[in-house]
Amino acid sequence: MTEIILIVEDEPSLREALAYSLKKEGYGVEAVGDGRAALVVARKLKPDLIVLDIMLPELDGFEVARILRKEMSAAILMLTARDDEIDRVVGLEVGADDYLTKPFSMRELIARVKAQLRRTRLLKEEMHKPDERVAHEILTFENLSIDLTRHEVTLSAKIVQLKPKEYELLLFFAEHRRQMLSRELILERVWGWGYIGDSRTVDVHVRWLRQKIETDAADPKRIVTVRGGGYRFEG
Ligand code: CA
């Protein structure tokens, strides 16, 4: 099945270059030039991935991502022009799956798109495995349970809504309980070798995860910060 990518970029030459390169890779591509058109087309198209510029006419990329994240599961790859936007891009409000800072090479963009779509595909496949094939394996830490078969996390028997990356991060912690895990190691294992992000990505996702699984995110007991080192999952 052809995967569908929506490009949202107001700069015509970049928009065309992106569309051209991604079509050449075999993806189904639509491209629009402003935030309002992005909402309309995304709702109609249900893309697998959205390449989303931040500075856009009508609605900016932050707003578009915030709205669409609630409506669909498309992966979001944001294009930022400034370093000081990155915290917001990977933060709670926007929650982009990945980002690239302008200027970037087409080769780099395509690598990121492929990595992102591969992850989404694997996760979907695993979720759709028939239950009888695998016995439910569940990791339990007091009132927190991770169902490895269903990819479902519950806290005091209530389902916790986690994004795919948060789930992977939690699972990585759970499988390495009480071990000090450096940001670099986490980045490498959870985001993958090909990921060229920085450790802020890990920090933001940890902050995010804490808000969902800690009793008091400001005083975390499950995922503790190791000064000068990284993080340790206490269970
Ligand atoms: Ca722009």
PDB file of C-alpha atoms and ligand atoms in Angstrom:
ATOM      1  CA  MET A   1       0.000   0.000   0.000  1.00  0.00           C
ATOM      2  CA  THR A   2       1.323   3.414  -0.935  1.00  0.00           C
ATOM      3  CA  GLU A   3       2.008   5.579   2.061  1.00  0.00           C
ATOM      4  CA  ILE A   4       0.590   9.077   1.898  1.00  0.00           C
ATOM      5  CA  ILE A   5       2.561  12.159   2.857  1.00  0.00           C
ATOM      6  CA  LEU A   6       1.166  15.658   3.234  1.00  0.00           C
ATOM      7  CA  ILE A   7       3.623  18.512   2.827  1.00  0.00           C
ATOM      8  CA  VAL A   8       2.756  21.863   4.419  1.00  0.00           C
ATOM      9  CA  GLU A   9       5.244  24.532   3.368  1.00  0.00           C
ATOM     10  CA  ASP A  10       4.527  28.053   2.208  1.00  0.00           C
ATOM     11  CA  GLU A  11       7.753  28.548   0.327  1.00  0.00           C
ATOM     12  CA  PRO A  12       6.914  27.395  -3.220  1.00  0.00           C
ATOM     13  CA  SER A  13      10.392  26.266  -4.288  1.00  0.00           C
ATOM     14  CA  LEU A  14      10.951  24.209  -1.136  1.00  0.00           C
ATOM     15  CA  ARG A  15       7.427  22.808  -1.317  1.00  0.00           C
ATOM     16  CA  GLU A  16       8.002  21.680  -4.886  1.00  0.00           C
ATOM     17  CA  ALA A  17      11.408  20.221  -4.129  1.00  0.00           C
ATOM     18  CA  LEU A  18       9.970  18.247  -1.198  1.00  0.00           C
ATOM     19  CA  ALA A  19       7.055  16.966  -3.263  1.00  0.00           C
ATOM     20  CA  TYR A  20       9.315  15.984  -6.122  1.00  0.00           C
ATOM     21  CA  SER A  21      11.796  14.116  -3.916  1.00  0.00           C
ATOM     22  CA  LEU A  22       9.161  12.241  -1.936  1.00  0.00           C
ATOM     23  CA  LYS A  23       7.194  11.256  -5.049  1.00  0.00           C
ATOM     24  CA  LYS A  24      10.399   9.889  -6.505  1.00  0.00           C
ATOM     25  CA  GLU A  25      10.672   7.662  -3.423  1.00  0.00           C
ATOM     26  CA  GLY A  26       7.297   6.154  -4.296  1.00  0.00           C
ATOM     27  CA  TYR A  27       5.088   7.936  -1.761  1.00  0.00           C
ATOM     28  CA  GLY A  28       1.692   9.412  -2.501  1.00  0.00           C
ATOM     29  CA  VAL A  29       2.223  13.144  -2.007  1.00  0.00           C
ATOM     30  CA  GLU A  30      -0.046  16.161  -1.550  1.00  0.00           C
ATOM     31  CA  ALA A  31       1.340  19.613  -0.872  1.00  0.00           C
ATOM     32  CA  VAL A  32      -0.302  22.756   0.472  1.00  0.00           C
ATOM     33  CA  GLY A  33       0.968  26.219   1.322  1.00  0.00           C
ATOM     34  CA  ASP A  34      -0.914  27.350   4.427  1.00  0.00           C
ATOM     35  CA  GLY A  35      -2.181  26.052   7.740  1.00  0.00           C
ATOM     36  CA  ARG A  36      -5.870  26.200   6.992  1.00  0.00           C
ATOM     37  CA  ALA A  37      -5.492  24.206   3.774  1.00  0.00           C
ATOM     38  CA  ALA A  38      -3.391  21.725   5.764  1.00  0.00           C
ATOM     39  CA  LEU A  39      -6.334  20.973   8.077  1.00  0.00           C
ATOM     40  CA  VAL A  40      -8.761  20.530   5.188  1.00  0.00           C
ATOM     41  CA  VAL A  41      -6.494  18.277   3.160  1.00  0.00           C
ATOM     42  CA  ALA A  42      -5.269  16.239   6.148  1.00  0.00           C
ATOM     43  CA  ARG A  43      -8.851  15.471   7.190  1.00  0.00           C
ATOM     44  CA  LYS A  44      -9.694  14.312   3.680  1.00  0.00           C
ATOM     45  CA  LEU A  45      -6.455  12.462   2.975  1.00  0.00           C
ATOM     46  CA  LYS A  46      -5.673  10.859   6.367  1.00  0.00           C
ATOM     47  CA  PRO A  47      -1.933  10.922   5.595  1.00  0.00           C
ATOM     48  CA  ASP A  48       0.565   8.543   7.201  1.00  0.00           C
ATOM     49  CA  LEU A  49       2.999  11.391   7.726  1.00  0.00           C
ATOM     50  CA  ILE A  50       2.895  15.178   7.642  1.00  0.00           C
ATOM     51  CA  VAL A  51       5.946  17.294   6.848  1.00  0.00           C
ATOM     52  CA  LEU A  52       4.977  20.511   8.591  1.00  0.00           C
ATOM     53  CA  ASP A  53       6.671  23.891   8.418  1.00  0.00           C
ATOM     54  CA  ILE A  54       6.259  26.133  11.481  1.00  0.00           C
ATOM     55  CA  MET A  55       6.019  29.618  10.017  1.00  0.00           C
ATOM     56  CA  LEU A  56       2.921  29.450   7.823  1.00  0.00           C
ATOM     57  CA  PRO A  57       0.180  31.848   6.755  1.00  0.00           C
ATOM     58  CA  GLU A  58      -3.334  31.484   8.238  1.00  0.00           C
ATOM     59  CA  LEU A  59      -2.453  29.003  11.012  1.00  0.00           C
ATOM     60  CA  ASP A  60       1.109  28.278  12.068  1.00  0.00           C
ATOM     61  CA  GLY A  61       2.594  24.785  12.254  1.00  0.00           C
ATOM     62  CA  PHE A  62       2.248  24.629  16.056  1.00  0.00           C
ATOM     63  CA  GLU A  63      -1.471  25.207  15.797  1.00  0.00           C
ATOM     64  CA  VAL A  64      -1.897  22.758  12.911  1.00  0.00           C
ATOM     65  CA  ALA A  65      -0.009  20.026  14.806  1.00  0.00           C
ATOM     66  CA  ARG A  66      -1.978  20.665  17.995  1.00  0.00           C
ATOM     67  CA  ILE A  67      -5.288  20.272  16.174  1.00  0.00           C
ATOM     68  CA  LEU A  68      -4.379  17.307  13.976  1.00  0.00           C
ATOM     69  CA  ARG A  69      -2.719  15.291  16.726  1.00  0.00           C
ATOM     70  CA  LYS A  70      -6.091  15.015  18.434  1.00  0.00           C
ATOM     71  CA  GLU A  71      -7.800  13.865  15.259  1.00  0.00           C
ATOM     72  CA  MET A  72      -5.406  11.424  13.645  1.00  0.00           C
ATOM     73  CA  SER A  73      -2.371   9.270  14.256  1.00  0.00           C
ATOM     74  CA  ALA A  74      -0.238  10.627  11.391  1.00  0.00           C
ATOM     75  CA  ALA A  75       3.435  10.999  12.250  1.00  0.00           C
ATOM     76  CA  ILE A  76       4.494  14.653  12.282  1.00  0.00           C
ATOM     77  CA  LEU A  77       7.903  15.778  11.082  1.00  0.00           C
ATOM     78  CA  MET A  78       8.339  19.490  11.706  1.00  0.00           C
ATOM     79  CA  LEU A  79      10.563  21.893   9.869  1.00  0.00           C
ATOM     80  CA  THR A  80      11.988  24.540  12.152  1.00  0.00           C
ATOM     81  CA  ALA A  81      13.939  27.592  11.200  1.00  0.00           C
ATOM     82  CA  ARG A  82      15.175  28.450  14.679  1.00  0.00           C
ATOM     83  CA  ASP A  83      16.811  26.503  17.472  1.00  0.00           C
ATOM     84  CA  ASP A  84      14.640  28.113  20.134  1.00  0.00           C
ATOM     85  CA  GLU A  85      11.574  26.494  18.613  1.00  0.00           C
ATOM     86  CA  ILE A  86      12.792  22.964  19.302  1.00  0.00           C
ATOM     87  CA  ASP A  87      11.543  22.728  22.892  1.00  0.00           C
ATOM     88  CA  ARG A  88       8.048  23.594  21.756  1.00  0.00           C
ATOM     89  CA  VAL A  89       8.286  21.254  18.771  1.00  0.00           C
ATOM     90  CA  VAL A  90       9.066  18.133  20.805  1.00  0.00           C
ATOM     91  CA  GLY A  91       7.187  19.346  23.882  1.00  0.00           C
ATOM     92  CA  LEU A  92       3.782  18.451  25.250  1.00  0.00           C
ATOM     93  CA  GLU A  93       1.869  21.063  23.327  1.00  0.00           C
ATOM     94  CA  VAL A  94       2.965  19.993  19.852  1.00  0.00           C
ATOM     95  CA  GLY A  95       4.494  16.565  20.302  1.00  0.00           C
ATOM     96  CA  ALA A  96       6.102  16.221  16.905  1.00  0.00           C
ATOM     97  CA  ASP A  97       7.594  12.792  16.242  1.00  0.00           C
ATOM     98  CA  ASP A  98      10.701  14.308  14.741  1.00  0.00           C
ATOM     99  CA  TYR A  99      12.023  17.613  13.446  1.00  0.00           C
ATOM    100  CA  LEU A 100      14.571  19.025  11.059  1.00  0.00           C
ATOM    101  CA  THR A 101      16.189  22.414  11.320  1.00  0.00           C
ATOM    102  CA  LYS A 102      16.438  24.431   8.117  1.00  0.00           C
ATOM    103  CA  PRO A 103      18.502  24.255   6.023  1.00  0.00           C
ATOM    104  CA  PHE A 104      18.570  20.486   5.603  1.00  0.00           C
ATOM    105  CA  SER A 105      19.435  18.173   2.746  1.00  0.00           C
ATOM    106  CA  MET A 106      16.803  16.193   0.854  1.00  0.00           C
ATOM    107  CA  ARG A 107      18.758  13.046   1.622  1.00  0.00           C
ATOM    108  CA  GLU A 108      18.451  13.761   5.322  1.00  0.00           C
ATOM    109  CA  LEU A 109      14.744  14.509   5.045  1.00  0.00           C
ATOM    110  CA  ILE A 110      14.082  11.282   3.171  1.00  0.00           C
ATOM    111  CA  ALA A 111      16.040   9.269   5.749  1.00  0.00           C
ATOM    112  CA  ARG A 112      13.920  10.755   8.542  1.00  0.00           C
ATOM    113  CA  VAL A 113      10.673  10.165   6.659  1.00  0.00           C
ATOM    114  CA  LYS A 114      11.598   6.543   6.011  1.00  0.00           C
ATOM    115  CA  ALA A 115      12.615   5.933   9.620  1.00  0.00           C
ATOM    116  CA  GLN A 116       9.393   7.462  10.900  1.00  0.00           C
ATOM    117  CA  LEU A 117       7.150   5.491   8.551  1.00  0.00           C
ATOM    118  CA  ARG A 118       9.010   2.265   9.332  1.00  0.00           C
ATOM    119  CA  ARG A 119       8.375   2.773  13.032  1.00  0.00           C
ATOM    120  CA  THR A 120       4.695   3.502  12.506  1.00  0.00           C
ATOM    121  CA  ARG A 121       4.373   0.436  10.279  1.00  0.00           C
ATOM    122  CA  LEU A 122       6.076  -1.896  12.763  1.00  0.00           C
ATOM    123  CA  LEU A 123       3.968  -0.631  15.603  1.00  0.00           C
ATOM    124  CA  LYS A 124       0.763  -1.095  13.604  1.00  0.00           C
ATOM    125  CA  GLU A 125       1.748  -4.621  12.597  1.00  0.00           C
ATOM    126  CA  GLU A 126       2.477  -5.581  16.172  1.00  0.00           C
ATOM    127  CA  MET A 127      -0.788  -4.107  17.357  1.00  0.00           C
ATOM    128  CA  HIS A 128      -2.707  -6.148  14.835  1.00  0.00           C
ATOM    129  CA  LYS A 129      -1.156  -9.496  15.681  1.00  0.00           C
ATOM    130  CA  PRO A 130      -3.904 -11.871  16.723  1.00  0.00           C
ATOM    131  CA  ASP A 131      -3.922 -12.312  20.478  1.00  0.00           C
ATOM    132  CA  GLU A 132      -3.867 -16.117  20.488  1.00  0.00           C
ATOM    133  CA  ARG A 133      -0.449 -16.169  18.854  1.00  0.00           C
ATOM    134  CA  VAL A 134       1.223 -14.534  21.811  1.00  0.00           C
ATOM    135  CA  ALA A 135       0.398 -15.042  25.431  1.00  0.00           C
ATOM    136  CA  HIS A 136      -0.117 -11.731  27.161  1.00  0.00           C
ATOM    137  CA  GLU A 137       3.092 -10.694  28.744  1.00  0.00           C
ATOM    138  CA  ILE A 138       2.598  -8.008  31.325  1.00  0.00           C
ATOM    139  CA  LEU A 139       5.207  -6.091  33.273  1.00  0.00           C
ATOM    140  CA  THR A 140       3.891  -4.784  36.556  1.00  0.00           C
ATOM    141  CA  PHE A 141       5.345  -2.130  38.849  1.00  0.00           C
ATOM    142  CA  GLU A 142       2.948  -1.586  41.731  1.00  0.00           C
ATOM    143  CA  ASN A 143      -0.058   0.190  40.195  1.00  0.00           C
ATOM    144  CA  LEU A 144       1.620   0.542  36.797  1.00  0.00           C
ATOM    145  CA  SER A 145       1.255  -2.236  34.198  1.00  0.00           C
ATOM    146  CA  ILE A 146       2.656  -2.533  30.717  1.00  0.00           C
ATOM    147  CA  ASP A 147       0.910  -5.051  28.486  1.00  0.00           C
ATOM    148  CA  LEU A 148       3.519  -6.009  25.912  1.00  0.00           C
ATOM    149  CA  THR A 149       1.014  -7.714  23.658  1.00  0.00           C
ATOM    150  CA  ARG A 150      -1.547  -4.968  23.501  1.00  0.00           C
ATOM    151  CA  HIS A 151       0.964  -2.142  23.857  1.00  0.00           C
ATOM    152  CA  GLU A 152      -1.267  -0.882  26.592  1.00  0.00           C
ATOM    153  CA  VAL A 153      -0.228   0.881  29.761  1.00  0.00           C
ATOM    154  CA  THR A 154      -2.492   1.120  32.765  1.00  0.00           C
ATOM    155  CA  LEU A 155      -2.121   3.121  35.947  1.00  0.00           C
ATOM    156  CA  SER A 156      -4.380   1.996  38.811  1.00  0.00           C
ATOM    157  CA  ALA A 157      -6.359  -0.001  36.220  1.00  0.00           C
ATOM    158  CA  LYS A 158      -6.961   3.085  34.078  1.00  0.00           C
ATOM    159  CA  ILE A 159      -5.537   3.148  30.565  1.00  0.00           C
ATOM    160  CA  VAL A 160      -2.798   5.732  30.087  1.00  0.00           C
ATOM    161  CA  GLN A 161      -2.755   7.279  26.604  1.00  0.00           C
ATOM    162  CA  LEU A 162       0.832   7.186  25.414  1.00  0.00           C
ATOM    163  CA  LYS A 163       2.228   8.211  22.080  1.00  0.00           C
ATOM    164  CA  PRO A 164       4.290   5.488  20.348  1.00  0.00           C
ATOM    165  CA  LYS A 165       7.582   7.095  21.346  1.00  0.00           C
ATOM    166  CA  GLU A 166       6.514   7.463  24.976  1.00  0.00           C
ATOM    167  CA  TYR A 167       5.529   3.807  25.045  1.00  0.00           C
ATOM    168  CA  GLU A 168       8.873   2.745  23.612  1.00  0.00           C
ATOM    169  CA  LEU A 169      10.676   4.921  26.122  1.00  0.00           C
ATOM    170  CA  LEU A 170       8.702   3.503  29.052  1.00  0.00           C
ATOM    171  CA  LEU A 171       9.330  -0.034  27.833  1.00  0.00           C
ATOM    172  CA  PHE A 172      13.046   0.641  27.566  1.00  0.00           C
ATOM    173  CA  PHE A 173      13.049   1.931  31.136  1.00  0.00           C
ATOM    174  CA  ALA A 174      11.007  -1.049  32.342  1.00  0.00           C
ATOM    175  CA  GLU A 175      13.389  -3.505  30.740  1.00  0.00           C
ATOM    176  CA  HIS A 176      16.339  -1.811  32.441  1.00  0.00           C
ATOM    177  CA  ARG A 177      14.929  -1.236  35.875  1.00  0.00           C
ATOM    178  CA  ARG A 178      17.252   0.378  38.415  1.00  0.00           C
ATOM    179  CA  GLN A 179      19.987   0.869  35.854  1.00  0.00           C
ATOM    180  CA  MET A 180      21.462   4.274  35.193  1.00  0.00           C
ATOM    181  CA  LEU A 181      20.659   5.078  31.574  1.00  0.00           C
ATOM    182  CA  SER A 182      22.482   7.938  29.905  1.00  0.00           C
ATOM    183  CA  ARG A 183      20.613  10.257  27.558  1.00  0.00           C
ATOM    184  CA  GLU A 184      22.887   9.126  24.742  1.00  0.00           C
ATOM    185  CA  LEU A 185      22.081   5.464  25.330  1.00  0.00           C
ATOM    186  CA  ILE A 186      18.360   6.207  25.504  1.00  0.00           C
ATOM    187  CA  LEU A 187      18.546   8.244  22.327  1.00  0.00           C
ATOM    188  CA  GLU A 188      20.387   5.461  20.542  1.00  0.00           C
ATOM    189  CA  ARG A 189      18.141   2.623  21.706  1.00  0.00           C
ATOM    190  CA  VAL A 190      14.748   4.289  21.600  1.00  0.00           C
ATOM    191  CA  TRP A 191      15.196   6.658  18.682  1.00  0.00           C
ATOM    192  CA  GLY A 192      17.589   4.473  16.754  1.00  0.00           C
ATOM    193  CA  TRP A 193      21.031   4.759  15.263  1.00  0.00           C
ATOM    194  CA  GLY A 194      19.884   6.902  12.387  1.00  0.00           C
ATOM    195  CA  TYR A 195      18.363   9.535  14.615  1.00  0.00           C
ATOM    196  CA  ILE A 196      20.329  12.746  14.700  1.00  0.00           C
ATOM    197  CA  GLY A 197      18.613  14.492  17.536  1.00  0.00           C
ATOM    198  CA  ASP A 198      20.018  15.826  20.757  1.00  0.00           C
ATOM    199  CA  SER A 199      19.489  14.878  24.376  1.00  0.00           C
ATOM    200  CA  ARG A 200      16.806  17.526  24.792  1.00  0.00           C
ATOM    201  CA  THR A 201      14.525  15.156  22.914  1.00  0.00           C
ATOM    202  CA  VAL A 202      14.991  12.600  25.704  1.00  0.00           C
ATOM    203  CA  ASP A 203      14.428  15.182  28.435  1.00  0.00           C
ATOM    204  CA  VAL A 204      11.218  16.415  26.893  1.00  0.00           C
ATOM    205  CA  HIS A 205       9.832  12.905  26.460  1.00  0.00           C
ATOM    206  CA  VAL A 206      10.781  11.979  30.024  1.00  0.00           C
ATOM    207  CA  ARG A 207       9.004  15.107  31.271  1.00  0.00           C
ATOM    208  CA  TRP A 208       6.012  14.107  29.232  1.00  0.00           C
ATOM    209  CA  LEU A 209       6.017  10.510  30.470  1.00  0.00           C
ATOM    210  CA  ARG A 210       6.323  11.672  34.069  1.00  0.00           C
ATOM    211  CA  GLN A 211       3.191  13.737  33.694  1.00  0.00           C
ATOM    212  CA  LYS A 212       1.352  10.567  32.757  1.00  0.00           C
ATOM    213  CA  ILE A 213       2.750   7.967  35.157  1.00  0.00           C
ATOM    214  CA  GLU A 214       4.011   9.826  38.221  1.00  0.00           C
ATOM    215  CA  THR A 215       1.803  10.765  41.138  1.00  0.00           C
ATOM    216  CA  ASP A 216       3.591  14.111  41.245  1.00  0.00           C
ATOM    217  CA  ALA A 217       5.517  14.911  38.072  1.00  0.00           C
ATOM    218  CA  ALA A 218       7.406  17.646  39.928  1.00  0.00           C
ATOM    219  CA  ASP A 219       8.697  15.091  42.440  1.00  0.00           C
ATOM    220  CA  PRO A 220       9.190  11.969  40.342  1.00  0.00           C
ATOM    221  CA  LYS A 221       9.591   8.631  42.112  1.00  0.00           C
ATOM    222  CA  ARG A 222       9.469   6.312  39.130  1.00  0.00           C
ATOM    223  CA  ILE A 223      11.780   7.937  36.610  1.00  0.00           C
ATOM    224  CA  VAL A 224      14.442   9.663  38.628  1.00  0.00           C
ATOM    225  CA  THR A 225      17.094  12.002  37.300  1.00  0.00           C
ATOM    226  CA  VAL A 226      20.659  10.925  37.954  1.00  0.00           C
ATOM    227  CA  ARG A 227      22.707  14.084  38.343  1.00  0.00           C
ATOM    228  CA  GLY A 228      25.193  14.455  35.526  1.00  0.00           C
ATOM    229  CA  GLY A 229      24.253  11.077  34.183  1.00  0.00           C
ATOM    230  CA  GLY A 230      20.816  10.419  32.850  1.00  0.00           C
ATOM    231  CA  TYR A 231      17.787   8.631  34.221  1.00  0.00           C
ATOM    232  CA  ARG A 232      16.973   5.594  36.325  1.00  0.00           C
ATOM    233  CA  PHE A 233      13.654   3.763  36.386  1.00  0.00           C
ATOM    234  CA  GLU A 234      12.797   2.698  39.912  1.00  0.00           C
ATOM    235  CA  GLY A 235       9.631   0.847  39.032  1.00  0.00           C
TER     236      GLY A 235
HETATM  237 CA    CA B   1       7.546  29.032   6.237  1.00  0.00          CA
END
